[in-house]
Amino acid sequence: MDVVRRLSSAYKFHADIIRRWVERYGILRTKSLVEALKTPCKRISLRVNLLKTDTDHVLRYFEEKGVRVHCHDKLEEVIFVESRGPFKLPTSDKVVIADKMAAESVMMGAHLFAPGVVKAENVRKGDEVLIVDKYGQPVGYGVAEMDGEEMEKRREGLAVRVTVTLFKVPSFRGDPIFEEGYIYPQSFPAILTSRVLDPRPGELVVDMCAAPGGKTTHIAQLMRNEGQIIAVDRSKNKVKKLQETVAKLGVKNVKILLEDARRLPKLYPSLKADKVLLDPPCTALGVRPKLFENRNEKDIINSAAYQRTLLRAASKILKKDGVLVYSTCTLSPEENELNIKYAVDELGFKVDDQMHVYGFFGEPLLKDYRKLQRFYPDSHDTPGFFIARLIKTRD
Ligand code: SAH
């Protein structure tokens, strides 16, 4: 399809992804999806850590700082701050190319540090430079703090002091309210996920893919630090992050395991949790803002197959009538609805209503799956996201 090729090269999204969305949603909706994905949310959500503070305190803190904040009308731990932009960038013939992660950070208002620099030809310290990604898409403008060769080589240090960026997203890193663990930046659907799990004080909850710990620490908050959470992650570095998050947020009821969650049934044959959260790795097609998307059809298929292996393990460590919440930050049906169909057809789960737990903020994709909650970047002003709540019907 010509239009697929055209949109793919204009947006820098892999043609497989564009093709799938054009087939499912049509051309106009595909454009609106991609354009939303290329920008940050207008309302940026933060979770208030009710283990350490209350929402009023956080609201007062922001008001005193002159930051505009809104509360959510139903969820007491959710507040929103606003992003601004897009702003017009000045031009310059001196260009610094940044890697994807760095370019996406600059795009939201961060400075550019040397490890994120890919190329900086003919740049001298003091030059005014335009920062672009590898496709030449501009993200920010500023003053070089070192010579080009130096920023290409150095492993640390400020490379470009950024003065204008495409967007401004408030960041609270370094702010006492963040450093003390009073707030945790988390997307709205990610916050909703732990709410949909509805953990109660005293329960045994397993979080199978827990790092860096956003949902784990929220679950602890909902359990008021009572009961037991087993938080598993197989990556050593990420487990370190998880430990830091747990300590910072004052969470006391978590046991952290550095382990492949697929081994849990073998390692702990008598483990029967009341509730399990499975927030597995996914193709992250819903994560925003993104400058480009290189993942393709094959990545989706592989990711879905991997998620099923985790779903199988989840079914074994859950007690009968126990609750499994499954969430992803992606949009492909294979990783979402079709994996849930697999869990229903092969693993003895039934789909549970999310309405009685919290209300339904998203929307379903398919008629047969009305109880599954999806979020779209263009219509919900959130990342693309998926939440399913399942009940295990057999021993
Ligand atoms: N739930 C987290 C985000 C999870 S991202 C939060 O809300 O903060 C997915 C995580 O799954 C990654 O940290 C990755 O290291 C972990 N992971 C991938 N495969 C795994 C496996 N087989 N067992 C345990 N963890 C796994």
mmCIF file of N, CA and C and ligand atoms in Angstrom, residues 208-215 232-235 238 259-262 279-281 306 310, ligand 1:
data_model
loop_
_atom_site.group_PDB
_atom_site.id
_atom_site.type_symbol
_atom_site.label_atom_id
_atom_site.label_comp_id
_atom_site.label_asym_id
_atom_site.label_seq_id
_atom_site.Cartn_x
_atom_site.Cartn_y
_atom_site.Cartn_z
ATOM 1 N N MET A 208 4.936 -10.270 39.188
ATOM 2 C CA MET A 208 5.890 -11.142 38.485
ATOM 3 C C MET A 208 6.985 -10.402 37.716
ATOM 4 N N CYS A 209 6.684 -9.197 37.272
ATOM 5 C CA CYS A 209 7.670 -8.401 36.513
ATOM 6 C C CYS A 209 7.677 -7.020 37.151
ATOM 7 N N ALA A 210 8.403 -6.894 38.231
ATOM 8 C CA ALA A 210 8.127 -5.797 39.159
ATOM 9 C C ALA A 210 8.960 -4.537 38.964
ATOM 10 N N ALA A 211 10.176 -4.672 38.440
ATOM 11 C CA ALA A 211 11.083 -3.512 38.408
ATOM 12 C C ALA A 211 10.662 -2.516 37.324
ATOM 13 N N PRO A 212 10.859 -1.224 37.562
ATOM 14 C CA PRO A 212 11.500 -0.562 38.707
ATOM 15 C C PRO A 212 10.616 -0.391 39.942
ATOM 16 N N GLY A 213 9.370 -0.861 39.893
ATOM 17 C CA GLY A 213 8.603 -0.900 41.134
ATOM 18 C C GLY A 213 7.448 0.076 41.252
ATOM 19 N N GLY A 214 7.080 0.713 40.156
ATOM 20 C CA GLY A 214 5.956 1.658 40.201
ATOM 21 C C GLY A 214 4.691 0.977 40.718
ATOM 22 N N LYS A 215 4.356 -0.156 40.103
ATOM 23 C CA LYS A 215 3.108 -0.813 40.495
ATOM 24 C C LYS A 215 3.268 -1.526 41.830
ATOM 25 N N VAL A 232 9.050 -9.867 41.862
ATOM 26 C CA VAL A 232 10.045 -10.643 41.134
ATOM 27 C C VAL A 232 10.505 -9.870 39.905
ATOM 28 N N ASP A 233 11.799 -9.921 39.650
ATOM 29 C CA ASP A 233 12.304 -9.437 38.364
ATOM 30 C C ASP A 233 13.579 -10.199 38.053
ATOM 31 N N ARG A 234 13.797 -10.459 36.770
ATOM 32 C CA ARG A 234 14.938 -11.300 36.458
ATOM 33 C C ARG A 234 16.193 -10.500 36.109
ATOM 34 N N SER A 235 16.068 -9.175 36.063
ATOM 35 C CA SER A 235 17.232 -8.371 35.696
ATOM 36 C C SER A 235 17.901 -7.803 36.940
ATOM 37 N N LYS A 238 17.860 -4.013 37.215
ATOM 38 C CA LYS A 238 16.526 -3.484 37.498
ATOM 39 C C LYS A 238 16.090 -3.812 38.914
ATOM 40 N N GLU A 259 14.831 -13.228 40.031
ATOM 41 C CA GLU A 259 14.485 -14.559 39.525
ATOM 42 C C GLU A 259 13.692 -14.436 38.233
ATOM 43 N N ASP A 260 13.773 -15.449 37.407
ATOM 44 C CA ASP A 260 12.903 -15.556 36.243
ATOM 45 C C ASP A 260 11.532 -16.025 36.743
ATOM 46 N N ALA A 261 10.536 -15.199 36.573
ATOM 47 C CA ALA A 261 9.215 -15.510 37.138
ATOM 48 C C ALA A 261 8.635 -16.809 36.575
ATOM 49 N N ARG A 262 9.138 -17.236 35.421
ATOM 50 C CA ARG A 262 8.629 -18.484 34.855
ATOM 51 C C ARG A 262 9.062 -19.697 35.676
ATOM 52 N N ASP A 279 2.769 -7.743 34.544
ATOM 53 C CA ASP A 279 2.992 -6.536 33.724
ATOM 54 C C ASP A 279 4.262 -6.829 32.909
ATOM 55 N N PRO A 280 4.130 -7.703 31.909
ATOM 56 C CA PRO A 280 5.319 -8.265 31.269
ATOM 57 C C PRO A 280 5.976 -7.279 30.314
ATOM 58 N N PRO A 281 7.213 -7.598 29.885
ATOM 59 C CA PRO A 281 7.802 -6.781 28.828
ATOM 60 C C PRO A 281 6.904 -6.871 27.590
ATOM 61 N N TYR A 306 6.256 -14.808 24.321
ATOM 62 C CA TYR A 306 6.946 -14.725 25.617
ATOM 63 C C TYR A 306 5.951 -14.431 26.748
ATOM 64 N N LEU A 310 4.778 -16.449 30.460
ATOM 65 C CA LEU A 310 4.597 -15.842 31.781
ATOM 66 C C LEU A 310 3.166 -16.058 32.291
HETATM 67 N N1 SAH B 1 5.785 -3.421 36.596
HETATM 68 C C1 SAH B 1 6.911 -2.498 36.454
HETATM 69 C C2 SAH B 1 7.398 -2.412 35.001
HETATM 70 C C3 SAH B 1 7.760 -3.755 34.418
HETATM 71 S S1 SAH B 1 8.655 -3.675 32.904
HETATM 72 C C4 SAH B 1 6.497 -1.147 37.032
HETATM 73 O O1 SAH B 1 5.300 -0.850 37.113
HETATM 74 O O2 SAH B 1 7.375 -0.364 37.417
HETATM 75 C C5 SAH B 1 8.930 -5.371 32.636
HETATM 76 C C6 SAH B 1 9.960 -6.002 33.557
HETATM 77 O O3 SAH B 1 9.895 -7.413 33.359
HETATM 78 C C7 SAH B 1 11.416 -5.634 33.290
HETATM 79 O O4 SAH B 1 11.946 -5.031 34.442
HETATM 80 C C8 SAH B 1 12.104 -6.979 33.005
HETATM 81 O O5 SAH B 1 13.383 -7.063 33.599
HETATM 82 C C9 SAH B 1 11.160 -7.955 33.648
HETATM 83 N N2 SAH B 1 11.165 -9.340 33.122
HETATM 84 C C10 SAH B 1 11.233 -9.748 31.829
HETATM 85 N N3 SAH B 1 11.150 -11.097 31.766
HETATM 86 C C11 SAH B 1 11.013 -11.547 33.038
HETATM 87 C C12 SAH B 1 10.899 -12.840 33.619
HETATM 88 N N4 SAH B 1 10.869 -13.941 32.873
HETATM 89 N N5 SAH B 1 10.785 -12.927 34.969
HETATM 90 C C13 SAH B 1 10.811 -11.812 35.742
HETATM 91 N N6 SAH B 1 10.933 -10.566 35.243
HETATM 92 C C14 SAH B 1 11.028 -10.434 33.908
#
